[in-house]
Short mmCIF file of C-alpha atoms in Angstrom, two decimals:
data_model
loop_
_atom_site.label_atom_id
_atom_site.label_comp_id
_atom_site.label_asym_id
_atom_site.label_seq_id
_atom_site.Cartn_x
_atom_site.Cartn_y
_atom_site.Cartn_z
CA UNK A 1 11.44 1.27 10.60
CA UNK A 2 8.04 1.30 8.94
CA UNK A 3 8.96 4.15 6.57
CA UNK A 4 12.22 2.22 5.67
CA UNK A 5 9.88 -1.08 4.74
CA UNK A 6 7.26 1.43 2.88
CA UNK A 7 10.32 2.53 1.02
CA UNK A 8 11.56 -0.68 0.01
CA UNK A 9 8.05 -2.26 -0.69
CA UNK A 10 7.34 0.68 -3.04
CA UNK A 11 10.96 0.21 -5.26
CA UNK A 12 10.48 -3.31 -5.39
CA UNK A 13 6.90 -2.85 -6.56
CA UNK A 14 7.86 -0.06 -9.45
CA UNK A 15 10.80 -2.40 -10.51
CA UNK A 16 8.04 -5.15 -11.06
CA UNK A 17 5.60 -3.05 -12.68
CA UNK A 18 8.62 -1.92 -15.03
CA UNK A 19 9.41 -5.59 -15.74
CA UNK A 20 5.85 -6.53 -16.40
CA UNK A 21 5.31 -3.64 -18.60
CA UNK A 22 7.98 -4.71 -20.82
CA UNK A 23 5.91 -7.11 -22.47
CA UNK A 24 2.98 -4.79 -23.35
CA UNK A 25 3.20 -3.64 -27.06
CA UNK A 26 3.12 0.12 -26.68
CA UNK A 27 3.56 0.46 -30.19
CA UNK A 28 -0.29 -0.26 -30.95
CA UNK A 29 -1.20 2.78 -28.78
CA UNK A 30 1.98 5.04 -29.23
CA UNK A 31 3.46 6.36 -32.71
CA UNK A 32 6.83 5.71 -31.85
CA UNK A 33 7.35 3.98 -28.25
CA UNK A 34 11.57 4.42 -28.32
CA UNK A 35 11.08 8.04 -28.29
CA UNK A 36 11.90 9.87 -25.14
CA UNK A 37 8.17 10.50 -24.67
CA UNK A 38 7.32 7.12 -25.07
CA UNK A 39 9.82 6.10 -22.61
CA UNK A 40 8.94 8.58 -19.84
CA UNK A 41 5.16 7.26 -20.46
CA UNK A 42 6.13 3.82 -19.60
CA UNK A 43 8.32 5.05 -16.54
CA UNK A 44 5.12 6.84 -15.08
CA UNK A 45 2.79 3.75 -15.86
CA UNK A 46 5.33 1.76 -13.98
CA UNK A 47 5.36 4.38 -11.12
CA UNK A 48 1.54 4.52 -11.02
CA UNK A 49 1.04 0.74 -10.92
CA UNK A 50 3.99 -0.06 -8.60
CA UNK A 51 2.46 2.46 -6.23
CA UNK A 52 -1.12 1.11 -6.27
CA UNK A 53 0.21 -2.33 -5.97
CA UNK A 54 2.79 -1.15 -3.13
CA UNK A 55 -0.36 0.45 -1.19
CA UNK A 56 -2.31 -2.55 -1.55
CA UNK A 57 0.03 -4.63 0.08
CA UNK A 58 1.01 -2.14 2.85
CA UNK A 59 -2.60 -2.25 3.42
CA UNK A 60 -2.57 -5.72 3.61
CA UNK A 61 -0.19 -6.08 6.08
CA UNK A 62 -1.51 -3.24 8.33
CA UNK A 63 -5.16 -4.85 8.28
CA UNK A 64 -3.31 -8.62 8.95
CA UNK A 65 -1.61 -7.08 12.08
CA UNK A 66 -5.00 -5.64 13.36
CA UNK A 67 -6.55 -8.85 13.09
CA UNK A 68 -4.99 -9.53 16.46
CA UNK A 69 -7.65 -7.01 18.18
CA UNK A 70 -10.62 -8.75 16.84
CA UNK A 71 -10.24 -11.79 18.98
#
């Protein structure tokens, strides 16, 4: 069950990162952002950013479940 939650949260966060990166003007840094290389970089950034956010959320959930052992 935990693995399904982790996979779902990761995919949702990657999708949100992809959606959020749509507003970034990549033409300021990339010569041709519509090229396959520009799209691949966009995908890699979305995966990295989404995985970082998902890792934080999953850690936060596990930390909040451990709080019951403090008291």
